[in-house]
Short mmCIF file of N, CA, C and O in Angstrom, two decimals:
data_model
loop_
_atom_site.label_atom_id
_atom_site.label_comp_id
_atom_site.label_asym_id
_atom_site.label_seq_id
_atom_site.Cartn_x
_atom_site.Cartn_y
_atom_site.Cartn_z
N UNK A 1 108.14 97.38 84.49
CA UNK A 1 109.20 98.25 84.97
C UNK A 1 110.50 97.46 85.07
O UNK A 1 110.62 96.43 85.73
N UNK A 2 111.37 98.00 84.43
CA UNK A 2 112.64 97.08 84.32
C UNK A 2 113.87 97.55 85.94
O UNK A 2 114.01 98.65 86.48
N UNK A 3 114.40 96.51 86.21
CA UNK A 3 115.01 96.23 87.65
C UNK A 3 116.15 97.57 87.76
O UNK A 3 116.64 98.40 87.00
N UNK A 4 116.19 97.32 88.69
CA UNK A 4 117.46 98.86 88.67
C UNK A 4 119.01 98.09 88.59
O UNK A 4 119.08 97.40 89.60
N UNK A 5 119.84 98.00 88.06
CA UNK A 5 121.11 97.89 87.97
C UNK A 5 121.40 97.46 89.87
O UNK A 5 120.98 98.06 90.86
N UNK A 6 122.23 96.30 89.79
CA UNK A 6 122.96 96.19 91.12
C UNK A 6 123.69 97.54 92.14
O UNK A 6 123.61 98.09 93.24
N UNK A 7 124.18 97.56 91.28
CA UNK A 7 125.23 98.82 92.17
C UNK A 7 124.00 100.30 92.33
O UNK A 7 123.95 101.32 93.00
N UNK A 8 123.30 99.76 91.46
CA UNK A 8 122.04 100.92 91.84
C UNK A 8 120.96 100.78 92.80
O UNK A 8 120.45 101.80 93.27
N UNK A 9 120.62 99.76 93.11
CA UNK A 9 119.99 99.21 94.18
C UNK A 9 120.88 99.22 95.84
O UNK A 9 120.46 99.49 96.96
N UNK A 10 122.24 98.80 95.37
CA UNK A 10 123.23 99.28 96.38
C UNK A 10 123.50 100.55 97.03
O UNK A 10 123.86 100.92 98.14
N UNK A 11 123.12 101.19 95.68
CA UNK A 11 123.25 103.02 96.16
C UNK A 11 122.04 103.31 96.81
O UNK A 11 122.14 104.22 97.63
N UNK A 12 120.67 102.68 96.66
CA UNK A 12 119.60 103.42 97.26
C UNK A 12 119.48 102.75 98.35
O UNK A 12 118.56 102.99 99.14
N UNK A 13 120.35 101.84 98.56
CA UNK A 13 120.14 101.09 100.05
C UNK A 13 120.83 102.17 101.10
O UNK A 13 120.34 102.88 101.97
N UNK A 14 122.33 101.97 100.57
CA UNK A 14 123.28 103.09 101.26
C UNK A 14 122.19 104.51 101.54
O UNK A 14 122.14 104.96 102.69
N UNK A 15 121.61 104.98 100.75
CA UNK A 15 121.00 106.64 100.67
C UNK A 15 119.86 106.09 101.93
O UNK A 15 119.80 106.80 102.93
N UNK A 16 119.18 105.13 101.88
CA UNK A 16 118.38 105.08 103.05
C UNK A 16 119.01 104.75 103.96
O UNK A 16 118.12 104.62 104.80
N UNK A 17 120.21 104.42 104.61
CA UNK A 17 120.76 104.59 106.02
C UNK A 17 121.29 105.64 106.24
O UNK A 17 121.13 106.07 107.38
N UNK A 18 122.40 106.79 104.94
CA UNK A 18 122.22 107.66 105.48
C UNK A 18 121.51 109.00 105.96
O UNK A 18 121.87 110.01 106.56
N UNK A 19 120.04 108.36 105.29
CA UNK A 19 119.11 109.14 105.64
C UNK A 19 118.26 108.91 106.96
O UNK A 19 117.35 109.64 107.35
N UNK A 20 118.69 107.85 107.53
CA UNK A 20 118.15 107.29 109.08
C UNK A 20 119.12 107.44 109.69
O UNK A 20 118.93 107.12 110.86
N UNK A 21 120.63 107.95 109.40
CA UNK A 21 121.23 108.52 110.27
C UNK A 21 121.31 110.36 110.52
O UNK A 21 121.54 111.03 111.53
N UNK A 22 120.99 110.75 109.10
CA UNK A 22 120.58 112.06 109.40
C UNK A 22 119.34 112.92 109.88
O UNK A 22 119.22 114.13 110.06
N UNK A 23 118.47 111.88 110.02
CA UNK A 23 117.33 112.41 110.25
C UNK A 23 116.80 111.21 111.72
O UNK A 23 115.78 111.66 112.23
N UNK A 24 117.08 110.42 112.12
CA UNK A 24 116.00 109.90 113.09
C UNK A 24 117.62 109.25 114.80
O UNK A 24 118.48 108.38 114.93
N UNK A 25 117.23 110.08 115.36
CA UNK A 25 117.77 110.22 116.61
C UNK A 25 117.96 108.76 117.00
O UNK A 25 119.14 108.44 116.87
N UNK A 26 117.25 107.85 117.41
CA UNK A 26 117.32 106.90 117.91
C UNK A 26 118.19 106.09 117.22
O UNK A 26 119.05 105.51 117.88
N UNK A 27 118.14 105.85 115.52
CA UNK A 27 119.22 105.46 115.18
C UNK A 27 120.29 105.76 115.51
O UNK A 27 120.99 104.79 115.81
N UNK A 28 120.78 106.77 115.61
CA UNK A 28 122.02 107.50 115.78
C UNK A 28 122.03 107.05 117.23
O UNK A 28 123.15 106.79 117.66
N UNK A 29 121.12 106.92 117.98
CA UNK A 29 121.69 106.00 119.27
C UNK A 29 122.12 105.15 119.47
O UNK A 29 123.04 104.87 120.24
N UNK A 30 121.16 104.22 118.39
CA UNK A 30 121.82 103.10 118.35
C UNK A 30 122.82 102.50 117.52
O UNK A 30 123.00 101.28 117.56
N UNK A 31 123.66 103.43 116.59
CA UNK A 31 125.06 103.46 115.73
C UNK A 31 125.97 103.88 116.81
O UNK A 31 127.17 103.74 116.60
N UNK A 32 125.47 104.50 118.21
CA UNK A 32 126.54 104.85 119.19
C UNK A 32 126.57 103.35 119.81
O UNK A 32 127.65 102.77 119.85
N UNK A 33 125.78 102.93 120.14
CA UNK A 33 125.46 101.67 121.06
C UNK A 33 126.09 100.55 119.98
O UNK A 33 126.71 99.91 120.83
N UNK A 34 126.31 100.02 119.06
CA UNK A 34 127.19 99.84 117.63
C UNK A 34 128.28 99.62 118.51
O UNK A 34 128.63 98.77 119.33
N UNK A 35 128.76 100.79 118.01
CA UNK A 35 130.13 101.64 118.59
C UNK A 35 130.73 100.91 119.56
O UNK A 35 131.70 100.15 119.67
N UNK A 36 129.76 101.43 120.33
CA UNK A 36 130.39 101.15 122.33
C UNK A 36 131.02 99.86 122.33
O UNK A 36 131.99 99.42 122.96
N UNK A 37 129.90 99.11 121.08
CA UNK A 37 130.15 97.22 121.53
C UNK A 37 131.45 97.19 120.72
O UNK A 37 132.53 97.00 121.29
N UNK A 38 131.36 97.40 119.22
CA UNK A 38 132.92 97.28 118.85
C UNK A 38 134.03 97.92 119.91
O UNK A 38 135.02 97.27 120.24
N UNK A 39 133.86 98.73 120.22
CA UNK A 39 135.46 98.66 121.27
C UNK A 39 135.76 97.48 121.93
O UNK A 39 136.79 96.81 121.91
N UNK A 40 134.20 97.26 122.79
CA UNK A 40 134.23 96.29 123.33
C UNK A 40 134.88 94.98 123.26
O UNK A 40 135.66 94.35 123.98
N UNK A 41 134.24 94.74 122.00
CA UNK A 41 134.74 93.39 121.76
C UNK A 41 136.22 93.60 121.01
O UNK A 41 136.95 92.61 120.90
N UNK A 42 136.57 94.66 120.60
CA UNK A 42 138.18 94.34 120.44
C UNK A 42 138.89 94.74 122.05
O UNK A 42 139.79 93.93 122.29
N UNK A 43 138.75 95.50 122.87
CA UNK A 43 138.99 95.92 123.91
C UNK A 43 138.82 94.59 125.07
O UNK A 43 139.58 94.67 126.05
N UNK A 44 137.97 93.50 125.01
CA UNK A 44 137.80 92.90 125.69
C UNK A 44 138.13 91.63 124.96
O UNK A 44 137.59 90.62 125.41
N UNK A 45 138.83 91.50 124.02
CA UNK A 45 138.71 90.20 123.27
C UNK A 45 137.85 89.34 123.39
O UNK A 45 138.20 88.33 124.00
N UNK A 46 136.65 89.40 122.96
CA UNK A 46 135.69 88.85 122.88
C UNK A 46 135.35 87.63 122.08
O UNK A 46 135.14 87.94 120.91
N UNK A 47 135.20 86.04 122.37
CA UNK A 47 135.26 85.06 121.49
C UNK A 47 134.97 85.33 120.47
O UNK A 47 134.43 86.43 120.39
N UNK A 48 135.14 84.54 119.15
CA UNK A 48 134.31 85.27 118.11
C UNK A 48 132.44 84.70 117.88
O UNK A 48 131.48 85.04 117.18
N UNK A 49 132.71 83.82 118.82
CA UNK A 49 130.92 83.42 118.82
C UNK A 49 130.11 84.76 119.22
O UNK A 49 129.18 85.39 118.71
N UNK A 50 131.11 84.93 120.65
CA UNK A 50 129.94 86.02 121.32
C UNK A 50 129.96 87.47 120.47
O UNK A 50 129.00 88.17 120.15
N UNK A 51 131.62 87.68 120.19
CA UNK A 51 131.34 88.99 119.28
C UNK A 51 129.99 89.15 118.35
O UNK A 51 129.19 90.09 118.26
N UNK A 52 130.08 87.37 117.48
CA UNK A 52 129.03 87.74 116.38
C UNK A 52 127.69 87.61 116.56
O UNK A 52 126.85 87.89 115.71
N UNK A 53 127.34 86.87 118.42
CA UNK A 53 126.01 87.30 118.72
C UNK A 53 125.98 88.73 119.27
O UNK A 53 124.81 88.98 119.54
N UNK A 54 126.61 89.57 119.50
CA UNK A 54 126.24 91.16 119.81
C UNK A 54 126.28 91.59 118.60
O UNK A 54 125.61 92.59 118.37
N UNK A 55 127.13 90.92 117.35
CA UNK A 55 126.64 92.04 115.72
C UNK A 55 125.79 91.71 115.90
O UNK A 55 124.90 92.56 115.91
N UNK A 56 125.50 90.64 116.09
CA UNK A 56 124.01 89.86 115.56
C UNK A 56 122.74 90.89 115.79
O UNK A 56 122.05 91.48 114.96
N UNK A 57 122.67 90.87 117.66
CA UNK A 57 121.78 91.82 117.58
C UNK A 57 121.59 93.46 118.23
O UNK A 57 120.84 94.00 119.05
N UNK A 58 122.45 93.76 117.58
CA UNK A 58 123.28 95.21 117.49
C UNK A 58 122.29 95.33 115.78
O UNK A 58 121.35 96.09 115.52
N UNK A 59 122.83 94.47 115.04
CA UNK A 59 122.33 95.17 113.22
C UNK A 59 120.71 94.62 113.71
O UNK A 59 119.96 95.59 113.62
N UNK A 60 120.12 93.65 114.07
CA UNK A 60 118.65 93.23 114.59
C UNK A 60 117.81 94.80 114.69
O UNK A 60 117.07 95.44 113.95
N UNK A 61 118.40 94.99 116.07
CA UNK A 61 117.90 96.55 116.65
C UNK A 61 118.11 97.20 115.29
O UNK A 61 117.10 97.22 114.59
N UNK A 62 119.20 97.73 114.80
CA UNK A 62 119.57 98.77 113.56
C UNK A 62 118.27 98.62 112.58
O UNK A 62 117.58 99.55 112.16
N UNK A 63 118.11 97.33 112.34
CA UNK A 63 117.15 96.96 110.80
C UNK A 63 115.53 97.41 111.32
O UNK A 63 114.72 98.04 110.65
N UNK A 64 115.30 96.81 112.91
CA UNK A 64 113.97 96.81 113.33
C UNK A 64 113.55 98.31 113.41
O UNK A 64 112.40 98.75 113.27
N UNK A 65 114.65 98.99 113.64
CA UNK A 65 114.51 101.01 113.99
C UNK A 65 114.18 101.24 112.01
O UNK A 65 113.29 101.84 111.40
N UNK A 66 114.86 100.78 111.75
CA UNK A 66 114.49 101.21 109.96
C UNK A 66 113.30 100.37 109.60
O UNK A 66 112.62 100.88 108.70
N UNK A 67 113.05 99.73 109.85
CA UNK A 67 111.34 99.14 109.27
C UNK A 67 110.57 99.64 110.10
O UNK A 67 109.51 99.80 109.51
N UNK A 68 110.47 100.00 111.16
CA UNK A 68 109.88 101.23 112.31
C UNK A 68 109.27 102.38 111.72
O UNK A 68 108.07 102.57 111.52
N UNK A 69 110.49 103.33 111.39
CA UNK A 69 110.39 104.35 110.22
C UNK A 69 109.97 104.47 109.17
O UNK A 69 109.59 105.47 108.57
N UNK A 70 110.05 102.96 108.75
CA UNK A 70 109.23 103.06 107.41
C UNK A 70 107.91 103.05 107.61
O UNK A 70 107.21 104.01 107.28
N UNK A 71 107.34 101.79 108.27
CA UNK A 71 106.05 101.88 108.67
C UNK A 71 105.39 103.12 109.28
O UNK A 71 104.22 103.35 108.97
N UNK A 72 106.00 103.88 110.08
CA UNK A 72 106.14 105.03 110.28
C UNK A 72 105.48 106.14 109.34
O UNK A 72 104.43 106.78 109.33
N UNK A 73 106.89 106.03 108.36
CA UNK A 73 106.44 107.15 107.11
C UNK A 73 105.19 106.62 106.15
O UNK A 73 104.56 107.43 105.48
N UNK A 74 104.91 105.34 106.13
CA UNK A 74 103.88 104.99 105.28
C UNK A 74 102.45 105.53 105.83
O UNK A 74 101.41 105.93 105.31
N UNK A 75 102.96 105.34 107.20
CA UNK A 75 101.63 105.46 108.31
C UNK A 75 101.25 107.57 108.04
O UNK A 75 100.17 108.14 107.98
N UNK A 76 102.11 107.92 107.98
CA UNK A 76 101.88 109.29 108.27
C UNK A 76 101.26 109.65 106.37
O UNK A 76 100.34 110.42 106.06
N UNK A 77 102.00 108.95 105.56
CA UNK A 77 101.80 109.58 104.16
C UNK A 77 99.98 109.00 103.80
O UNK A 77 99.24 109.72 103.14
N UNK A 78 99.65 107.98 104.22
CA UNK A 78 98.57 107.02 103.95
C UNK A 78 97.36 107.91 105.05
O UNK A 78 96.15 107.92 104.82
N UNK A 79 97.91 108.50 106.03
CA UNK A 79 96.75 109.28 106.44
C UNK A 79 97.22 110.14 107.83
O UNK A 79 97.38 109.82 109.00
N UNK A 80 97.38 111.56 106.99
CA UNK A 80 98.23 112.82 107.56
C UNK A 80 97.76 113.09 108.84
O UNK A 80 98.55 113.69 109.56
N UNK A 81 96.43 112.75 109.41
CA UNK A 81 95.97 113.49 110.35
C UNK A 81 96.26 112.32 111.27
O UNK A 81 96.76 111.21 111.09
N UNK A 82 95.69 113.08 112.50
CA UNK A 82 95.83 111.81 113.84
C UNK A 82 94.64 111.07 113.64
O UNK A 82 93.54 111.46 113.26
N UNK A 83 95.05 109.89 113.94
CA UNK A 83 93.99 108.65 113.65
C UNK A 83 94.42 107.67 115.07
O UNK A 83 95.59 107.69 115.47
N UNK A 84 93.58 106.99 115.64
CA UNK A 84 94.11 106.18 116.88
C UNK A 84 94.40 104.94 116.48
O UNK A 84 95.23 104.23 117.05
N UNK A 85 93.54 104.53 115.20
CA UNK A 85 93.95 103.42 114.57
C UNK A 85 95.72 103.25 113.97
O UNK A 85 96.52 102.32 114.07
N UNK A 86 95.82 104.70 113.30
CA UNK A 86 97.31 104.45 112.79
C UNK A 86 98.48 104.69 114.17
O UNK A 86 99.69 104.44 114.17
N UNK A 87 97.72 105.18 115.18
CA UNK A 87 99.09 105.48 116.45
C UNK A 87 98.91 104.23 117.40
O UNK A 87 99.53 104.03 118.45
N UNK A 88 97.94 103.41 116.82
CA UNK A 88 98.35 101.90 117.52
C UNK A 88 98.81 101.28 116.44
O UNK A 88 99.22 100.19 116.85
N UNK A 89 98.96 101.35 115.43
CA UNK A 89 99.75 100.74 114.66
C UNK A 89 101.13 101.44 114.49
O UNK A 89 101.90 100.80 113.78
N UNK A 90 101.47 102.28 114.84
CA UNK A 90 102.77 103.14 114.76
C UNK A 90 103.16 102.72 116.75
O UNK A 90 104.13 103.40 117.10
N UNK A 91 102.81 102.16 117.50
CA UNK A 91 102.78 102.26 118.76
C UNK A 91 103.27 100.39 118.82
O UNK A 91 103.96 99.93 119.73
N UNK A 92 102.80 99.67 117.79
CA UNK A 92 102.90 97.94 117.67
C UNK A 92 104.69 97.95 117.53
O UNK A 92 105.65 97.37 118.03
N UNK A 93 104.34 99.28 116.23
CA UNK A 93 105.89 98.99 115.41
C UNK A 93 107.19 99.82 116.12
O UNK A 93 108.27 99.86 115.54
N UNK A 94 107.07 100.20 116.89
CA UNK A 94 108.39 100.95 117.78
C UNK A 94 108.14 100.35 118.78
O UNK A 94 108.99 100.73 119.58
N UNK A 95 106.94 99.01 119.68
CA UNK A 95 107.14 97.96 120.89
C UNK A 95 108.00 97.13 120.31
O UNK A 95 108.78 96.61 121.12
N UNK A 96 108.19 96.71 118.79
CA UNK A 96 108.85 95.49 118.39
C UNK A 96 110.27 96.26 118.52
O UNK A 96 111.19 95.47 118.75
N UNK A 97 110.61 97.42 118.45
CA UNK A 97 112.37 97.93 118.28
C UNK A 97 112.62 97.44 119.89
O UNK A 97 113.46 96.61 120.25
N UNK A 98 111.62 98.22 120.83
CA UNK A 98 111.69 97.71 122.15
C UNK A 98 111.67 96.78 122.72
O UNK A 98 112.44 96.58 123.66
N UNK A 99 110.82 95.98 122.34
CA UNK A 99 111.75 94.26 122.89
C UNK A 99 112.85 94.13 122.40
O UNK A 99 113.83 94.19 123.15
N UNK A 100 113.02 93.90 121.04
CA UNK A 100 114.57 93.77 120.74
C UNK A 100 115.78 94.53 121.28
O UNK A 100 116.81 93.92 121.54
N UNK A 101 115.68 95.70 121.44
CA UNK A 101 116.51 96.19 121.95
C UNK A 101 116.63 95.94 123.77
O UNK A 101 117.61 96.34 124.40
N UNK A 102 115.54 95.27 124.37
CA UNK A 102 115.55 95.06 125.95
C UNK A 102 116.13 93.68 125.57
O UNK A 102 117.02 93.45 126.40
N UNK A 103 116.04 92.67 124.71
CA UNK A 103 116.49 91.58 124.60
C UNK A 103 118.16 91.63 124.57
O UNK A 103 119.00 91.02 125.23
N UNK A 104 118.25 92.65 123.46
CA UNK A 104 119.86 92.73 123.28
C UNK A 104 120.70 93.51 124.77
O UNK A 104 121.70 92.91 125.16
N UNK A 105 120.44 94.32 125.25
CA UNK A 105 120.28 94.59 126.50
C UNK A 105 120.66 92.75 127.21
O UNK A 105 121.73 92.20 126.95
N UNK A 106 120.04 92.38 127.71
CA UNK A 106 119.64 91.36 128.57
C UNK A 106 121.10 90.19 127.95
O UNK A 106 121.81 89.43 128.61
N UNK A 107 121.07 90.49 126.53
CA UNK A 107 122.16 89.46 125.65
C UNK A 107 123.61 89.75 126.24
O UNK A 107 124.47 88.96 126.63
N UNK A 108 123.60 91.38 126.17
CA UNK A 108 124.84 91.69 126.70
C UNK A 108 125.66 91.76 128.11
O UNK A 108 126.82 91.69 128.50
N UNK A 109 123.92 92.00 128.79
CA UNK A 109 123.80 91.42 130.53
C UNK A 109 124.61 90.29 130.85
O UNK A 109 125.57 90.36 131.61
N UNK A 110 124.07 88.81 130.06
CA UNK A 110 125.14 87.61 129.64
C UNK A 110 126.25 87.30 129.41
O UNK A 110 126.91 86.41 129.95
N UNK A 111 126.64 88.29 128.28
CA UNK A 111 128.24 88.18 127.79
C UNK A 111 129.31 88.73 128.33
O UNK A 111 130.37 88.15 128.60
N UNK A 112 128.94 90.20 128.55
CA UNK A 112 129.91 91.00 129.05
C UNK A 112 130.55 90.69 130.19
O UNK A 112 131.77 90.86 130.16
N UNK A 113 130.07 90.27 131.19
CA UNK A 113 130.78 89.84 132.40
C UNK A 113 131.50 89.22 132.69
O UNK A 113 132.26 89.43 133.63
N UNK A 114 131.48 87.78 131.63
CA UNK A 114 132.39 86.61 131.72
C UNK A 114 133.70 87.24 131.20
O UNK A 114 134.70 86.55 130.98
N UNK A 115 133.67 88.92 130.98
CA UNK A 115 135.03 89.18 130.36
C UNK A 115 135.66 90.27 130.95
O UNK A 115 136.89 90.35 130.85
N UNK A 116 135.02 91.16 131.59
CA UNK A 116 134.87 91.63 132.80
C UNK A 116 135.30 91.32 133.63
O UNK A 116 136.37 91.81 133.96
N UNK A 117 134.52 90.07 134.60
CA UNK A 117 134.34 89.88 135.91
C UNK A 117 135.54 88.49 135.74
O UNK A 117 135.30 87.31 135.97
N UNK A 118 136.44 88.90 135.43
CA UNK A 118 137.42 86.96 135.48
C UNK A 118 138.32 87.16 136.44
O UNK A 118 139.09 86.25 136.76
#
């Protein structure tokens, strides 16, 4: 099978985010939570170290919610019915969005204040 063209591989990347923004809620939470921090860090002038540890794990969370979903959709297409085996494996892969996202949480616990609280 011959490779898909660059800018074509680019396009189906793009088509799968905006298909995890049109379809799966939590993303879209967390493109608000995105958001919130860019003001932030232009609003608060934020070093550029710390800015680029909140992209950092601001896109972390973003990527871990999309490999979530995927595993997700593989999990549901590979075997339609309820299985306890696949909802602990669909249950592993949305704990890993959840630490990360309590981590990034906890990251911003750190940063934000020193800019805040001066």
């Amino acid at each position: 099978m011959k490779k898909p063209a660059f800018h074509k591989s680019v396009l189906n990347s793009v088509n799968g985010i905006l298909q995890m923004l049109r379809s799966e809620r939590n993303f879209q939470l967390e493109i608000l939570a995105l958001l919130i921090n860019i003001f932030l860090i232009v609003y608060l002038k934020l070093s550029p170290e710390h800015a680029a540890i909140i992209f950092l794990v601001c896109f972390a969370v973003l990527s871990a919610e999309m490999l979530n979903t995927a595993i997700e959709k593989i999990c549901d297409f590979v075997h339609p019915d309820f299985s306890e085996r696949i909802g602990l494996i669909k249950d592993i892969s949305a704990g890993a969005v959840l630490l990360l996202a309590f981590v990034s949480v906890i990251i911003g616990l750190l940063i934000y204040p020193q800019y805040i609280f001066v």
